[in-house]
């Protein structure tokens, strides 16, 4: 799948895909960010 096609399907920017691929290449993984949504709680 091309990066442009994936960005349209998942509604993310091509730059985001580039950043994920770069991180995967450098670290071997691309985990979710910890505490990304600090204001979110399960009660909301």
Tab-separated table of C-alpha atoms in Angstrom:
chain	number	residue	atom	x	y	z
A	1	UNK	CA	0.000	0.000	0.000
A	2	UNK	CA	1.302	3.442	-0.848
A	3	UNK	CA	1.745	6.028	1.888
A	4	UNK	CA	-0.686	8.426	0.208
A	5	UNK	CA	-3.352	5.734	-0.018
A	6	UNK	CA	-2.858	4.753	3.627
A	7	UNK	CA	-3.076	8.384	4.717
A	8	UNK	CA	-6.435	8.744	2.964
A	9	UNK	CA	-7.827	5.469	4.340
A	10	UNK	CA	-6.800	6.169	7.939
A	11	UNK	CA	-7.361	9.930	7.682
A	12	UNK	CA	-3.901	10.854	8.870
A	13	UNK	CA	-1.295	13.039	7.231
A	14	UNK	CA	1.464	11.520	5.116
A	15	UNK	CA	3.886	13.224	7.513
A	16	UNK	CA	2.476	11.146	10.392
A	17	UNK	CA	3.178	7.970	8.434
A	18	UNK	CA	6.724	9.173	7.769
A	19	UNK	CA	7.252	9.844	11.484
A	20	UNK	CA	5.924	6.389	12.459
A	21	UNK	CA	8.126	4.663	9.887
A	22	UNK	CA	11.162	6.654	11.023
A	23	UNK	CA	10.507	5.739	14.662
A	24	UNK	CA	10.014	2.073	13.776
A	25	UNK	CA	13.267	2.038	11.812
A	26	UNK	CA	15.205	3.684	14.653
A	27	UNK	CA	13.686	1.842	17.627
A	28	UNK	CA	12.065	-1.247	16.135
A	29	UNK	CA	8.688	-0.247	17.585
A	30	UNK	CA	6.077	2.501	17.544
A	31	UNK	CA	4.128	2.351	20.819
A	32	UNK	CA	1.287	4.678	21.712
A	33	UNK	CA	2.250	7.842	23.538
A	34	UNK	CA	1.883	7.623	27.317
A	35	UNK	CA	-0.404	10.244	28.918
A	36	UNK	CA	-1.116	11.788	25.525
A	37	UNK	CA	-4.612	12.908	26.566
A	38	UNK	CA	-3.986	14.047	30.112
A	39	UNK	CA	-7.413	15.641	30.551
A	40	UNK	CA	-9.323	12.549	29.470
A	41	UNK	CA	-10.818	10.346	32.164
A	42	UNK	CA	-13.087	7.325	31.893
A	43	UNK	CA	-15.915	9.285	33.564
A	44	UNK	CA	-15.991	11.860	30.735
